[in-house]
Coordinates of N, CA, C and O in Angstrom, one line a residue:
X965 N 131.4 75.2 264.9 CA 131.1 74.6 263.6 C 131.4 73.1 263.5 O 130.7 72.4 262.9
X966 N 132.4 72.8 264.2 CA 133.1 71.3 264.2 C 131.7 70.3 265.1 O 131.6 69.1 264.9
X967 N 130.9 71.0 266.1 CA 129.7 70.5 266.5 C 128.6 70.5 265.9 O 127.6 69.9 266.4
X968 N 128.5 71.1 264.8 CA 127.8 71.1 264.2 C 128.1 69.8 262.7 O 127.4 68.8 262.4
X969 N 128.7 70.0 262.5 CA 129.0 69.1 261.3 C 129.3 67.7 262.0 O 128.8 66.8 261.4
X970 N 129.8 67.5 262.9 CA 129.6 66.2 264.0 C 128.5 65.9 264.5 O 128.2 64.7 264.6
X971 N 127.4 67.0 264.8 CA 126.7 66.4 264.7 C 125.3 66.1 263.8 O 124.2 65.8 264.1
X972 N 125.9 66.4 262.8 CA 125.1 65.9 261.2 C 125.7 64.8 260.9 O 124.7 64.0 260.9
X973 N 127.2 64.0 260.6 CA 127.2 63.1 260.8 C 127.2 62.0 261.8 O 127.5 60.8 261.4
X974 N 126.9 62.2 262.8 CA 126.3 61.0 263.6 C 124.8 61.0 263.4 O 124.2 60.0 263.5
X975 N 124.2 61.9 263.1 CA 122.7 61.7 262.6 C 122.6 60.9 261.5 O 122.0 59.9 261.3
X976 N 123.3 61.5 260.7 CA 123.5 61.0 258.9 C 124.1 59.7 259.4 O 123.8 58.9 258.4
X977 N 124.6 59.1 260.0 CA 125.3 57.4 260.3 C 124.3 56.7 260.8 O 123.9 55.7 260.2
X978 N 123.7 57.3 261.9 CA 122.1 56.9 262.8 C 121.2 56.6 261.7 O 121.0 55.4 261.6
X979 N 120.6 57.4 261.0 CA 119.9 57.4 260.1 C 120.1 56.2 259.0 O 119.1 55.6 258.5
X980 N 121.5 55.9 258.5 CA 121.6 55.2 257.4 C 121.3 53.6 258.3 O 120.7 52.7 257.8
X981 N 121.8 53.6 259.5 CA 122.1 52.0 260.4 C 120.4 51.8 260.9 O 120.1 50.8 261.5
X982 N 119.3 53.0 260.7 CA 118.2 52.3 260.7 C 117.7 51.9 260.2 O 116.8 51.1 260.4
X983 N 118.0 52.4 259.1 CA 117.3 52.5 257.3 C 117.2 50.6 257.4 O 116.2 49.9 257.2
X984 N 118.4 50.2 257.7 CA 118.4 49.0 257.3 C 117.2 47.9 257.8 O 116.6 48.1 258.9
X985 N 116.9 46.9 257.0 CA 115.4 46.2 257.2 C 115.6 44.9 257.1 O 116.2 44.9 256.0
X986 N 115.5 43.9 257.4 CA 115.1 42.3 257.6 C 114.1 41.8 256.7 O 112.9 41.8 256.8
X987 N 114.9 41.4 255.8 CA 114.0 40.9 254.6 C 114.1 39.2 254.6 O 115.1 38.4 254.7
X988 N 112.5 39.1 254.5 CA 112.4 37.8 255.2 C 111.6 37.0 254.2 O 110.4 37.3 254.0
X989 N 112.1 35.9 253.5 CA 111.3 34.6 252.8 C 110.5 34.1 253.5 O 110.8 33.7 254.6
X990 N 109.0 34.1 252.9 CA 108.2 33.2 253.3 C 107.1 32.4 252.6 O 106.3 32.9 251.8
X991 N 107.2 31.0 252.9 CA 106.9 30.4 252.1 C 105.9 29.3 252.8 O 105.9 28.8 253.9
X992 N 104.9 29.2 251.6 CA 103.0 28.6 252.4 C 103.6 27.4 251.9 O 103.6 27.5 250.6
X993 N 104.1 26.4 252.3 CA 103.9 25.5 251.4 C 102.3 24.7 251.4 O 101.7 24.6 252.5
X994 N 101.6 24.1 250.1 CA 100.7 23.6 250.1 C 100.4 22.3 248.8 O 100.7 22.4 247.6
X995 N 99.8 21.0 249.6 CA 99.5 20.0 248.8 C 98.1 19.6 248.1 O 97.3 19.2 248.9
X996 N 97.8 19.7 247.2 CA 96.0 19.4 246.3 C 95.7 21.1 247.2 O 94.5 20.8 247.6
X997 N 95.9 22.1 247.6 CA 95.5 23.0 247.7 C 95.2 23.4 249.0 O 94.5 24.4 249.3
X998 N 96.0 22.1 250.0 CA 95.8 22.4 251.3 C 96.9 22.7 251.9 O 97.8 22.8 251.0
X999 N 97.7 23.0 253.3 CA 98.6 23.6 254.0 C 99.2 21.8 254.0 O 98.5 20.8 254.4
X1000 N 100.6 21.7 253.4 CA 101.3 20.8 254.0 C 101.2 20.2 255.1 O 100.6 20.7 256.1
X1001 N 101.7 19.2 255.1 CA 101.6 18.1 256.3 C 102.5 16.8 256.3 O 101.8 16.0 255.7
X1002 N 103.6 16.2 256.5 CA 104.2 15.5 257.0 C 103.3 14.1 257.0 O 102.5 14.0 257.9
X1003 N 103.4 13.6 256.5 CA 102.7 11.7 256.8 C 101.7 11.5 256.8 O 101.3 10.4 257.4
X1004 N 100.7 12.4 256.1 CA 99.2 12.7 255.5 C 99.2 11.9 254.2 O 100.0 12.0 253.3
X1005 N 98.2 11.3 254.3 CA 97.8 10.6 252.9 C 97.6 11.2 252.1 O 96.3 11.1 252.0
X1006 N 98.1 12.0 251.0 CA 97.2 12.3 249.6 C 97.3 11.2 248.4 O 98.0 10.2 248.3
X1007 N 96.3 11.6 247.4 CA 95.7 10.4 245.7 C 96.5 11.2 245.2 O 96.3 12.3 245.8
X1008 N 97.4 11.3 244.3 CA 97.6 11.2 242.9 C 97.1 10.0 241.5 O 97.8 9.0 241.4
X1009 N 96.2 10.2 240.8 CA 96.3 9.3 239.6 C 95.8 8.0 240.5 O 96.3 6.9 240.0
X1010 N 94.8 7.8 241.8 CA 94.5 6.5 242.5 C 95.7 5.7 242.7 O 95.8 4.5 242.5
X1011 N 96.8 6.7 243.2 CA 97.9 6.1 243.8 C 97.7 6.2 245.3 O 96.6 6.8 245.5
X1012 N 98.2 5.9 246.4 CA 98.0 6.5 247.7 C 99.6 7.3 248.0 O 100.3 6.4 247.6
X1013 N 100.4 8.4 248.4 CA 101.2 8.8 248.9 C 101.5 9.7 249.9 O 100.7 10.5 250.2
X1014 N 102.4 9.7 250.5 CA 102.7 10.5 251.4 C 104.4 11.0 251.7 O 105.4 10.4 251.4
X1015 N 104.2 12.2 252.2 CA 105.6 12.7 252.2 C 106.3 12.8 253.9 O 105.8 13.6 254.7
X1016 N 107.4 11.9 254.0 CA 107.7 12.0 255.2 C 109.1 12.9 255.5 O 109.5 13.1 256.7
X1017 N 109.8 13.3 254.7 CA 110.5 14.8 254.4 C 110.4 15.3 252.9 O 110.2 14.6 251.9
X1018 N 110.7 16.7 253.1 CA 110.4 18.1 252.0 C 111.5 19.0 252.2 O 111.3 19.8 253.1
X1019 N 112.9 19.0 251.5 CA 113.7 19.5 251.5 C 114.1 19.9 250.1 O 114.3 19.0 249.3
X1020 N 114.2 21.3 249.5 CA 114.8 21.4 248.6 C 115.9 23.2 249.0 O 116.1 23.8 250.0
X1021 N 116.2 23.2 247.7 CA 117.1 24.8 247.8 C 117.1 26.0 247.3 O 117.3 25.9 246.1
X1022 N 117.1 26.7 247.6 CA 116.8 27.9 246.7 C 118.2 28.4 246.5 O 119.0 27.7 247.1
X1023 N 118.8 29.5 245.7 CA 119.9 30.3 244.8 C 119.0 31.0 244.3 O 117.8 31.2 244.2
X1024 N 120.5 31.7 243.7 CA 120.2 33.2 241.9 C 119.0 33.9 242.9 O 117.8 33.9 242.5
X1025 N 119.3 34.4 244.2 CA 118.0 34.9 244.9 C 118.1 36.3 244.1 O 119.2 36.8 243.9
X1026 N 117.0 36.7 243.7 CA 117.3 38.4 243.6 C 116.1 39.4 243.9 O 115.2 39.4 243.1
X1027 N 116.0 39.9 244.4 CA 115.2 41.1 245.4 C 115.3 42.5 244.2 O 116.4 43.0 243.8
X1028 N 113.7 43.0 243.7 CA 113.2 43.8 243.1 C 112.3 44.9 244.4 O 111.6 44.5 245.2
X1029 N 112.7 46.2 244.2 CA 112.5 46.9 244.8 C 112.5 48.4 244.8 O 113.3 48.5 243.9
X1030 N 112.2 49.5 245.1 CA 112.6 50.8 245.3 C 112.2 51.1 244.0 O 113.2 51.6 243.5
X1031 N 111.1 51.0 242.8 CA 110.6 51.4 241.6 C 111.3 50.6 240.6 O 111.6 51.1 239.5
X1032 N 111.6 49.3 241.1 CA 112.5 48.5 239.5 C 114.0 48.2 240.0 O 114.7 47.3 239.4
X1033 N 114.3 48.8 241.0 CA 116.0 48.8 241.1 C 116.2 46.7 241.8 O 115.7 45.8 242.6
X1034 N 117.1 46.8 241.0 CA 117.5 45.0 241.0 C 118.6 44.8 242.2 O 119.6 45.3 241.8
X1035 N 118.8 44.2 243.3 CA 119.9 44.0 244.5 C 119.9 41.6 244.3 O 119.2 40.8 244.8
X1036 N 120.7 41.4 243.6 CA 121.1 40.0 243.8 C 121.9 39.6 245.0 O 122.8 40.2 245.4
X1037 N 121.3 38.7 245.5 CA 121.9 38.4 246.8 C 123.0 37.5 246.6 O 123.1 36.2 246.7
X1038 N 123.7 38.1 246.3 CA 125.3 36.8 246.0 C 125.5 35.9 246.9 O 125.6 36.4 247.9
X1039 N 125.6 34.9 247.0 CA 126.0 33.7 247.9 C 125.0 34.0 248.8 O 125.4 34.8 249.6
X1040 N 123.7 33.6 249.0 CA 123.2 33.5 249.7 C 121.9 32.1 249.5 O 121.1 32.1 248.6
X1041 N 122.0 31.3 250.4 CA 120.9 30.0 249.5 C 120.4 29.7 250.8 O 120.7 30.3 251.9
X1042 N 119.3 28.6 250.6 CA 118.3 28.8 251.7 C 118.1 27.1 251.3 O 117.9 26.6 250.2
X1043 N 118.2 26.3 253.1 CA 117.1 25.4 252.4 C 116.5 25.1 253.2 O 116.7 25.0 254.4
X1044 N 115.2 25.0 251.9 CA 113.7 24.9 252.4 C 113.1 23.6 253.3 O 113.1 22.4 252.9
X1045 N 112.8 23.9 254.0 CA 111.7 22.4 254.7 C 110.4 22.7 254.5 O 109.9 23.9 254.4
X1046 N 109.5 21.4 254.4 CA 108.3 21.8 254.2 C 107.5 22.4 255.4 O 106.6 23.2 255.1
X1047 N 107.7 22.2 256.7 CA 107.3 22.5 258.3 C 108.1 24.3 258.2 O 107.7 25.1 259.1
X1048 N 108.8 24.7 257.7 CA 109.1 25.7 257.9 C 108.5 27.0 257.1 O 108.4 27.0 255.9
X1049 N 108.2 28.2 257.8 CA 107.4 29.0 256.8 C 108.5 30.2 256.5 O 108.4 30.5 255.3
X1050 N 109.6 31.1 257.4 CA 110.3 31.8 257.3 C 111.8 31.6 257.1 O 112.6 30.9 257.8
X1051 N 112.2 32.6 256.1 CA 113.7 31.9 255.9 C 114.1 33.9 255.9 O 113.6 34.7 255.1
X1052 N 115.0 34.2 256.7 CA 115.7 35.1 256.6 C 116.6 35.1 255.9 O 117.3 34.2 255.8
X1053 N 116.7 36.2 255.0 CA 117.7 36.5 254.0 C 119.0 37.4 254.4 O 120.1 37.0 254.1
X1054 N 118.9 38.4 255.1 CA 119.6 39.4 255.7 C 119.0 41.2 255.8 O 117.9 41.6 255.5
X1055 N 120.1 41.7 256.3 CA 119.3 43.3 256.4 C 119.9 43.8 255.2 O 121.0 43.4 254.8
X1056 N 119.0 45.0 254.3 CA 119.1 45.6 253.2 C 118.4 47.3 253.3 O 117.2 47.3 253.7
X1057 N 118.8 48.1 253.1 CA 118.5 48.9 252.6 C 117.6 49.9 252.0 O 117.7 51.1 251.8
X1058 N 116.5 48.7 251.8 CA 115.2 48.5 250.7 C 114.2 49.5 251.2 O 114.4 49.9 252.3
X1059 N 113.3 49.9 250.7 CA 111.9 51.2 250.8 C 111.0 50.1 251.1 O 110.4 49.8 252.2
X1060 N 110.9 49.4 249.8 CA 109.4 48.8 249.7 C 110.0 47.3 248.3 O 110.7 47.7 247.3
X1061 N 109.7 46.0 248.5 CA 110.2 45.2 248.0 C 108.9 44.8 246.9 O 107.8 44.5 247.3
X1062 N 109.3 45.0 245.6 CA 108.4 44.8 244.8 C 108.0 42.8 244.5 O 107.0 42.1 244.4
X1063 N 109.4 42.6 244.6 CA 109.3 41.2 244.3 C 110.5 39.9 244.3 O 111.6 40.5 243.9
X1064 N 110.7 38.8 244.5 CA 111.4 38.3 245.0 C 111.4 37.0 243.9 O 110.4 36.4 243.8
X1065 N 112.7 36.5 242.9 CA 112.5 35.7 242.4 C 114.3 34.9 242.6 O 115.4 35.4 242.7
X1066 N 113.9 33.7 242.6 CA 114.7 32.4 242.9 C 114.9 31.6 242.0 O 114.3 31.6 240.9
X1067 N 115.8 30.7 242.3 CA 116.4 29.5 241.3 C 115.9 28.3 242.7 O 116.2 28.4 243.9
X1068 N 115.2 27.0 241.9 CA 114.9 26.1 242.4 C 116.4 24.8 242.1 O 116.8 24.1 241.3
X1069 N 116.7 25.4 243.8 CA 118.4 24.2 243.5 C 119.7 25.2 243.8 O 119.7 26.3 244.3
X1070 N 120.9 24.3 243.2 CA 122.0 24.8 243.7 C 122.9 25.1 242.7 O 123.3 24.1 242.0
X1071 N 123.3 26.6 242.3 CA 123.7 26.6 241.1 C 125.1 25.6 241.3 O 125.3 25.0 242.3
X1072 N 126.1 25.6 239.5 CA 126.8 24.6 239.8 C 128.2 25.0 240.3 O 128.9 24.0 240.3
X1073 N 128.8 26.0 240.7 CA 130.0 26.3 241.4 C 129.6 25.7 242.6 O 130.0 24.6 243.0
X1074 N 128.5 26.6 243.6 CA 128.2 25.9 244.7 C 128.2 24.0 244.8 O 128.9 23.4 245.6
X1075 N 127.7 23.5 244.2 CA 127.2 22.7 243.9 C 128.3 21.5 243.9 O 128.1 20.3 244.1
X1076 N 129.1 21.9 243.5 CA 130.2 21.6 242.8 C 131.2 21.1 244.3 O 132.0 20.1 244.4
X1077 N 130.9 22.2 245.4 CA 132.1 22.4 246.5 C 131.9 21.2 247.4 O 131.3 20.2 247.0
X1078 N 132.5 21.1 248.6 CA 132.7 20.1 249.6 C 131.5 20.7 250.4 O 131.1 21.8 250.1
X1079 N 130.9 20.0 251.4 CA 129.8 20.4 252.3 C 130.6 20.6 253.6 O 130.1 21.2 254.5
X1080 N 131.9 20.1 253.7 CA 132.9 20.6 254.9 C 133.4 21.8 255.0 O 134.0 22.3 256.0
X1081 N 133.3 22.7 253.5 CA 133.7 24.4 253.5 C 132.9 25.0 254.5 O 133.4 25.9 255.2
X1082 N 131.7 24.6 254.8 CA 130.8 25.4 255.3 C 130.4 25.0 256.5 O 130.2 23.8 256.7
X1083 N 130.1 25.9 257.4 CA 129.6 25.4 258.7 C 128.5 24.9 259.1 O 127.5 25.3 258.5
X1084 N 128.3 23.8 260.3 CA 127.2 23.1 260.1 C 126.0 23.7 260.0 O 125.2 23.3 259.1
X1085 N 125.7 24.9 260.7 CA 124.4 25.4 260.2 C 124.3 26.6 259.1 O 123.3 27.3 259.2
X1086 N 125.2 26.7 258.0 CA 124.9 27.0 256.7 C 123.9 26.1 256.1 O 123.8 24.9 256.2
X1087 N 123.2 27.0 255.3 CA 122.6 25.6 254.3 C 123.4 24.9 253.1 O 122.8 24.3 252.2
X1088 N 124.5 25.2 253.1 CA 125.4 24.4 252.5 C 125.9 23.5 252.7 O 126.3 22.5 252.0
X1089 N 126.1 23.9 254.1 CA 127.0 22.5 255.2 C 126.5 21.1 255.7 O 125.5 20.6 255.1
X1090 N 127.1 20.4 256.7 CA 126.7 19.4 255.8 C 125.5 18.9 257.2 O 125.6 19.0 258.4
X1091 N 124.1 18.3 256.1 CA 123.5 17.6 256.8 C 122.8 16.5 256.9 O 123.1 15.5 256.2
X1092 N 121.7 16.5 258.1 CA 121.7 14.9 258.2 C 119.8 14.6 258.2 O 119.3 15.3 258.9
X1093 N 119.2 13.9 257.7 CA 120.0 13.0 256.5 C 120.8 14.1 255.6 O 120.3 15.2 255.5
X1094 N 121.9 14.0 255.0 CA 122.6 14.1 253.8 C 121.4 14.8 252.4 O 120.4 14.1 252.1
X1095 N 121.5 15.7 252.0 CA 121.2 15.7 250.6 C 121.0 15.5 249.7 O 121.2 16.4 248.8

């Protein structure tokens, strides 16, 4: 009996440690309707400009999934470059992810902190150029 129920929970542990899934941000960035680009000329208003970095941040991440059910990713922020299309979030749980909504920026506790709390490759920590 004690093999038996041993070995339903190592199945039942197996089971839950594969369940888990890699939920991954991704993001097209695009300019007048085309795929970004780095030191490309576009018009605004018969201006000429160009962008030679695209950094901002995401927060308030929260992940919609499993028929409605809401999972907020606490402390978790991302920042974006424009050359970059995938941002890993972490492993979850999830069936099937209905939808993914963000805060553009850093809320103000974060925001608020030293960029030395965090290690250099957090996206909180500190970089270069600087912020």
């Amino acid at each position: 009996m004690k093999k038996i129920i041993l070995t339903f929970l190592v199945f039942y542990s197996f089971v839950n440690i594969s369940a888990q899934k890699e939920v991954v941000l991704r993001i097209s960035h695009a300019l007048n309707g085309n795929s970004f680009k780095y030191n490309e000329h576009f018009d605004i208003n018969g201006n000429t400009n160009y962008f030679t970095r695209l950094q901002y941040y995401l927060s308030g991440i929260k992940v919609y999934h499993d028929g409605g059910q809401l999972t907020p990713l606490n402390n978790v922020y991302v920042l974006a470059s424009g050359h970059i299309t995938n941002y890993p979030l972490g492993s979850f749980p999830f069936n099937q992810i209905e939808s993914i909504s963000f805060d553009v920026g850093v809320d103000q506790t974060a925001n608020s902190g030293n960029t030395v709390n965090y290690p250099s490759q957090h996206p909180l920590g500190p970089q270069s150029p600087p912020m």
